[in-house]
mmCIF file of C-alpha atoms in Angstrom:
data_model
loop_
_atom_site.group_PDB
_atom_site.id
_atom_site.type_symbol
_atom_site.label_atom_id
_atom_site.label_comp_id
_atom_site.label_asym_id
_atom_site.label_seq_id
_atom_site.Cartn_x
_atom_site.Cartn_y
_atom_site.Cartn_z
ATOM 1 C CA GLN A 1 116.905 96.967 82.429
ATOM 2 C CA ALA A 2 116.867 94.576 79.493
ATOM 3 C CA VAL A 3 117.697 95.790 76.008
ATOM 4 C CA VAL A 4 115.552 94.582 73.098
ATOM 5 C CA THR A 5 117.251 94.606 69.712
ATOM 6 C CA GLN A 6 115.802 94.854 66.197
ATOM 7 C CA GLU A 7 117.315 95.394 62.777
ATOM 8 C CA PRO A 8 117.356 99.182 62.157
ATOM 9 C CA SER A 9 116.206 98.817 58.587
ATOM 10 C CA LEU A 10 115.259 96.210 56.014
ATOM 11 C CA THR A 11 114.305 96.429 52.370
ATOM 12 C CA VAL A 12 111.991 94.010 50.590
ATOM 13 C CA SER A 13 110.836 93.826 46.998
ATOM 14 C CA PRO A 14 107.128 93.994 46.233
ATOM 15 C CA GLY A 15 105.782 90.482 46.529
ATOM 16 C CA GLY A 16 108.864 89.371 48.403
ATOM 17 C CA THR A 17 109.376 87.951 51.872
ATOM 18 C CA VAL A 18 111.216 89.540 54.791
ATOM 19 C CA THR A 19 111.708 88.454 58.382
ATOM 20 C CA LEU A 20 112.173 90.936 61.212
ATOM 21 C CA THR A 21 113.672 89.707 64.461
ATOM 22 C CA CYS A 22 113.509 90.769 68.090
ATOM 23 C CA GLY A 23 116.234 89.726 70.508
ATOM 24 C CA SER A 24 116.758 90.147 74.227
ATOM 25 C CA SER A 25 119.930 91.047 76.105
ATOM 26 C CA THR A 26 118.910 88.606 78.849
ATOM 27 C CA GLY A 27 119.006 85.552 76.597
ATOM 28 C CA ALA A 28 116.613 83.687 74.365
ATOM 29 C CA VAL A 29 113.188 85.161 73.732
ATOM 30 C CA THR A 30 110.509 82.706 74.781
ATOM 31 C CA SER A 31 106.744 82.586 74.822
ATOM 32 C CA GLY A 32 107.016 83.834 78.393
ATOM 33 C CA HIS A 33 108.041 87.221 77.020
ATOM 34 C CA TYR A 34 104.621 87.389 75.291
ATOM 35 C CA PRO A 35 106.118 89.043 72.195
ATOM 36 C CA TYR A 36 104.138 91.748 70.463
ATOM 37 C CA TRP A 37 104.616 93.308 67.045
ATOM 38 C CA PHE A 38 103.336 96.773 66.177
ATOM 39 C CA GLN A 39 103.163 98.620 62.894
ATOM 40 C CA GLN A 40 103.468 102.396 62.854
ATOM 41 C CA LYS A 41 103.072 104.668 59.863
ATOM 42 C CA PRO A 42 104.112 108.337 59.867
ATOM 43 C CA GLY A 43 101.894 110.544 61.959
ATOM 44 C CA GLN A 44 99.856 107.622 63.271
ATOM 45 C CA ALA A 45 99.635 105.771 66.526
ATOM 46 C CA PRO A 46 101.048 102.249 66.486
ATOM 47 C CA ARG A 47 98.679 99.364 65.954
ATOM 48 C CA THR A 48 99.047 95.820 67.173
ATOM 49 C CA LEU A 49 99.775 93.259 64.461
ATOM 50 C CA ILE A 50 100.690 90.280 66.639
ATOM 51 C CA HIS A 51 100.342 89.552 70.335
ATOM 52 C CA ASP A 52 101.547 86.637 72.444
ATOM 53 C CA THR A 53 104.089 85.488 69.837
ATOM 54 C CA SER A 54 101.778 84.555 66.978
ATOM 55 C CA ASN A 55 98.228 85.707 67.611
ATOM 56 C CA LYS A 56 96.837 88.039 64.965
ATOM 57 C CA GLN A 57 94.230 90.712 65.335
ATOM 58 C CA SER A 58 91.144 90.862 63.150
ATOM 59 C CA TRP A 59 92.791 93.679 61.224
ATOM 60 C CA THR A 60 96.119 91.918 60.704
ATOM 61 C CA PRO A 61 96.645 90.995 57.046
ATOM 62 C CA ALA A 62 97.201 87.286 56.463
ATOM 63 C CA ARG A 63 100.631 87.997 54.959
ATOM 64 C CA PHE A 64 101.997 88.802 58.444
ATOM 65 C CA SER A 65 102.903 86.001 60.831
ATOM 66 C CA GLY A 66 104.693 85.817 64.163
ATOM 67 C CA SER A 67 106.916 83.093 65.563
ATOM 68 C CA LEU A 68 109.949 82.253 67.678
ATOM 69 C CA LEU A 69 113.039 81.669 65.580
ATOM 70 C CA GLY A 70 116.576 80.941 66.729
ATOM 71 C CA GLY A 71 116.094 82.384 70.206
ATOM 72 C CA LYS A 72 114.331 85.497 68.961
ATOM 73 C CA ALA A 73 110.812 86.596 68.224
ATOM 74 C CA ALA A 74 110.212 86.978 64.516
ATOM 75 C CA LEU A 75 107.725 88.750 62.288
ATOM 76 C CA THR A 76 107.539 87.428 58.736
ATOM 77 C CA LEU A 77 105.964 89.388 55.935
ATOM 78 C CA SER A 78 105.220 87.213 52.918
ATOM 79 C CA GLY A 79 104.096 88.931 49.738
ATOM 80 C CA ALA A 80 105.071 92.471 50.698
ATOM 81 C CA GLN A 81 102.957 95.321 49.412
ATOM 82 C CA PRO A 82 103.735 99.034 49.191
ATOM 83 C CA ALA A 83 101.238 99.612 52.024
ATOM 84 C CA ASP A 84 103.496 97.596 54.332
ATOM 85 C CA GLU A 85 106.187 100.266 54.264
ATOM 86 C CA ALA A 86 106.311 101.374 57.889
ATOM 87 C CA ASP A 87 108.173 101.150 61.174
ATOM 88 C CA TYR A 88 107.747 97.905 63.100
ATOM 89 C CA TYR A 89 108.312 97.575 66.822
ATOM 90 C CA CYS A 90 108.469 94.534 69.032
ATOM 91 C CA LEU A 91 107.583 94.566 72.709
ATOM 92 C CA LEU A 92 108.637 92.036 75.327
ATOM 93 C CA SER A 93 107.490 91.388 78.880
ATOM 94 C CA TYR A 94 109.973 91.119 81.722
ATOM 95 C CA GLY A 95 107.741 90.093 84.587
ATOM 96 C CA GLY A 96 105.632 93.195 84.971
ATOM 97 C CA ALA A 97 107.775 95.614 83.012
ATOM 98 C CA TRP A 98 107.672 95.864 79.246
ATOM 99 C CA VAL A 99 110.452 96.908 76.888
ATOM 100 C CA PHE A 100 110.186 98.004 73.267
ATOM 101 C CA GLY A 101 112.772 97.240 70.662
ATOM 102 C CA GLY A 102 114.316 100.135 68.801
ATOM 103 C CA GLY A 103 112.171 99.490 65.739
ATOM 104 C CA THR A 104 112.786 98.336 62.177
ATOM 105 C CA LYS A 105 112.095 100.591 59.224
ATOM 106 C CA VAL A 106 110.799 98.423 56.384
ATOM 107 C CA THR A 107 111.084 99.762 52.875
ATOM 108 C CA VAL A 108 109.214 98.089 50.014
ATOM 109 C CA LEU A 109 111.256 98.784 46.929
ATOM 110 C CA GLN B 1 84.848 100.364 69.689
ATOM 111 C CA MET B 2 86.443 102.022 72.667
ATOM 112 C CA GLN B 3 88.057 105.421 72.135
ATOM 113 C CA LEU B 4 90.854 107.037 74.136
ATOM 114 C CA GLN B 5 91.797 110.719 74.131
ATOM 115 C CA GLU B 6 94.803 112.328 75.760
ATOM 116 C CA SER B 7 94.635 115.844 77.179
ATOM 117 C CA GLY B 8 97.025 118.142 78.976
ATOM 118 C CA PRO B 9 99.531 120.941 78.496
ATOM 119 C CA GLY B 10 101.630 120.852 75.350
ATOM 120 C CA LEU B 11 104.454 122.795 77.008
ATOM 121 C CA VAL B 12 106.046 122.049 80.365
ATOM 122 C CA THR B 13 108.843 123.945 82.087
ATOM 123 C CA PRO B 14 112.007 122.001 82.998
ATOM 124 C CA SER B 15 112.010 120.625 86.559
ATOM 125 C CA GLU B 16 108.213 120.846 86.726
ATOM 126 C CA THR B 17 105.681 117.995 86.573
ATOM 127 C CA LEU B 18 104.115 116.768 83.335
ATOM 128 C CA SER B 19 100.460 115.856 83.835
ATOM 129 C CA LEU B 20 98.319 114.107 81.252
ATOM 130 C CA THR B 21 94.851 112.599 81.355
ATOM 131 C CA CYS B 22 93.346 109.938 79.134
ATOM 132 C CA THR B 23 89.565 109.910 78.798
ATOM 133 C CA VAL B 24 87.971 106.583 77.937
ATOM 134 C CA SER B 25 84.738 106.501 75.957
ATOM 135 C CA GLY B 26 82.757 103.539 74.679
ATOM 136 C CA GLY B 27 84.006 101.403 77.520
ATOM 137 C CA SER B 28 84.452 101.384 81.279
ATOM 138 C CA ILE B 29 87.673 101.991 83.120
ATOM 139 C CA TYR B 30 86.239 99.566 85.671
ATOM 140 C CA SER B 31 86.680 96.772 83.159
ATOM 141 C CA GLY B 32 88.861 94.057 84.587
ATOM 142 C CA THR B 33 89.962 93.243 81.053
ATOM 143 C CA TYR B 34 92.223 96.214 80.506
ATOM 144 C CA PHE B 35 95.520 97.543 81.730
ATOM 145 C CA TRP B 36 95.525 101.277 81.109
ATOM 146 C CA THR B 37 98.886 102.119 79.609
ATOM 147 C CA TRP B 38 101.092 105.093 78.814
ATOM 148 C CA ILE B 39 103.692 104.947 76.036
ATOM 149 C CA ARG B 40 105.815 107.761 74.683
ATOM 150 C CA GLN B 41 107.831 108.480 71.561
ATOM 151 C CA PRO B 42 110.444 111.242 71.319
ATOM 152 C CA PRO B 43 110.366 113.025 67.971
ATOM 153 C CA GLY B 44 111.952 110.843 65.307
ATOM 154 C CA LYS B 45 112.729 108.062 67.781
ATOM 155 C CA GLY B 46 111.267 104.797 68.986
ATOM 156 C CA LEU B 47 108.572 103.839 71.453
ATOM 157 C CA GLU B 48 109.093 103.664 75.208
ATOM 158 C CA TRP B 49 106.748 101.899 77.622
ATOM 159 C CA ILE B 50 106.096 104.138 80.623
ATOM 160 C CA GLY B 51 103.774 101.914 82.624
ATOM 161 C CA TYR B 52 100.212 100.874 83.263
ATOM 162 C CA ILE B 53 97.537 101.020 85.899
ATOM 163 C CA TYR B 54 94.760 98.534 86.566
ATOM 164 C CA TYR B 55 91.308 99.692 87.652
ATOM 165 C CA THR B 56 92.118 98.588 91.200
ATOM 166 C CA GLY B 57 94.967 101.108 91.286
ATOM 167 C CA SER B 58 97.665 98.491 90.945
ATOM 168 C CA THR B 59 100.570 99.747 88.829
ATOM 169 C CA ASP B 60 103.743 98.683 87.067
ATOM 170 C CA TYR B 61 106.240 101.258 85.861
ATOM 171 C CA ASN B 62 109.307 101.367 83.649
ATOM 172 C CA PRO B 63 112.205 100.934 86.102
ATOM 173 C CA SER B 64 114.117 103.757 84.443
ATOM 174 C CA LEU B 65 111.252 106.176 85.102
ATOM 175 C CA LYS B 66 109.830 104.680 88.272
ATOM 176 C CA SER B 67 111.191 107.326 90.627
ATOM 177 C CA ARG B 68 109.404 110.073 88.688
ATOM 178 C CA VAL B 69 106.153 108.423 87.537
ATOM 179 C CA THR B 70 102.773 108.282 89.215
ATOM 180 C CA MET B 71 99.618 106.950 87.586
ATOM 181 C CA SER B 72 96.079 107.131 88.881
ATOM 182 C CA VAL B 73 92.517 106.315 87.846
ATOM 183 C CA ASP B 74 89.402 108.432 88.289
ATOM 184 C CA THR B 75 86.506 106.035 87.939
ATOM 185 C CA SER B 76 83.916 108.806 88.309
ATOM 186 C CA LYS B 77 85.230 110.478 85.166
ATOM 187 C CA ASN B 78 86.304 107.281 83.352
ATOM 188 C CA GLN B 79 89.824 108.651 83.113
ATOM 189 C CA PHE B 80 93.342 107.642 83.988
ATOM 190 C CA SER B 81 96.275 109.956 84.440
ATOM 191 C CA LEU B 82 100.047 110.219 84.220
ATOM 192 C CA ASN B 83 102.298 112.460 86.295
ATOM 193 C CA LEU B 84 105.992 112.653 85.449
ATOM 194 C CA SER B 85 108.016 114.818 87.789
ATOM 195 C CA SER B 86 111.288 116.715 87.414
ATOM 196 C CA VAL B 87 111.072 116.774 83.638
ATOM 197 C CA THR B 88 113.933 117.650 81.322
ATOM 198 C CA ALA B 89 114.222 118.132 77.593
ATOM 199 C CA ALA B 90 114.710 114.365 77.305
ATOM 200 C CA ASP B 91 111.061 113.946 78.284
ATOM 201 C CA THR B 92 109.897 115.786 75.172
ATOM 202 C CA ALA B 93 107.799 113.261 73.281
ATOM 203 C CA VAL B 94 104.441 112.284 71.875
ATOM 204 C CA TYR B 95 102.616 110.620 74.737
ATOM 205 C CA TYR B 96 100.083 107.908 73.922
ATOM 206 C CA CYS B 97 97.531 106.289 76.165
ATOM 207 C CA ALA B 98 96.402 102.801 75.234
ATOM 208 C CA SER B 99 94.392 99.878 76.541
ATOM 209 C CA GLN B 100 96.170 96.540 76.839
ATOM 210 C CA ILE B 101 94.034 93.459 77.256
ATOM 211 C CA GLY B 102 95.168 91.191 80.046
ATOM 212 C CA TYR B 103 94.050 87.626 80.733
ATOM 213 C CA SER B 104 94.639 85.490 83.791
ATOM 214 C CA TYR B 105 97.711 83.799 82.324
ATOM 215 C CA SER B 106 98.420 85.719 79.161
ATOM 216 C CA TRP B 107 98.098 88.999 77.342
ATOM 217 C CA GLY B 108 95.961 90.245 74.512
ATOM 218 C CA PRO B 109 96.385 93.111 72.086
ATOM 219 C CA PHE B 110 96.619 96.812 72.689
ATOM 220 C CA ASP B 111 93.239 97.275 71.091
ATOM 221 C CA SER B 112 92.689 101.015 71.464
ATOM 222 C CA TRP B 113 95.064 103.947 71.319
ATOM 223 C CA GLY B 114 94.747 107.662 71.758
ATOM 224 C CA GLN B 115 95.894 109.823 68.891
ATOM 225 C CA GLY B 116 98.900 110.953 70.922
ATOM 226 C CA THR B 117 99.766 114.352 72.314
ATOM 227 C CA LEU B 118 103.070 116.156 71.888
ATOM 228 C CA VAL B 119 104.540 117.461 75.115
ATOM 229 C CA THR B 120 107.523 119.751 74.821
ATOM 230 C CA VAL B 121 109.748 120.469 77.799
ATOM 231 C CA SER B 122 111.228 123.918 77.434
ATOM 232 C CA SER B 123 111.607 127.159 79.291
#
């Protein structure tokens, strides 16, 4: 089974920009992996921020954006706010099976 | 807005079968739009995709769990279920049900989630 890798933790200053990445052990991440990004806060269920690489939900703040970058899926947070402190997970499709990354803990400090 | 609610035992004995049900309200499990999904999260750890079932009964499972997982739908009760056999302490986790939107050639968001239910495997 494929392994999906994310940075374990990242720190960003309030108002700053940070990019989270999501890599695959099978090679480059492409649009065919239909990358998702989820945000999870303590004690809460995850919620979808981005689906299919770059598509936002109605509840996704404009400061979040998704893309493919250097063979990985990427989630960029521009203008970080204290409310963005959370765990972020990516999810990739492998032809009928889906695999989560290990998650990135984002600290806004 | 569709709502999902997990139910089932919070404590399961090792080697037994974990059984959970997700009740869907505000929407129909017959909807061809959704793939009804189970995801779990061990305490303090990351998310793991378990699998999904379509209203037709078609399924896809995590290969690492496939030998122990069975999912089903009960259209009369608007529910879908998860059975995980031969459980061990490693199966202790918060189990979430969720609805993933699927299109003909793409995928949409997981637009509804249950609140999650903690299942502990212990004697």
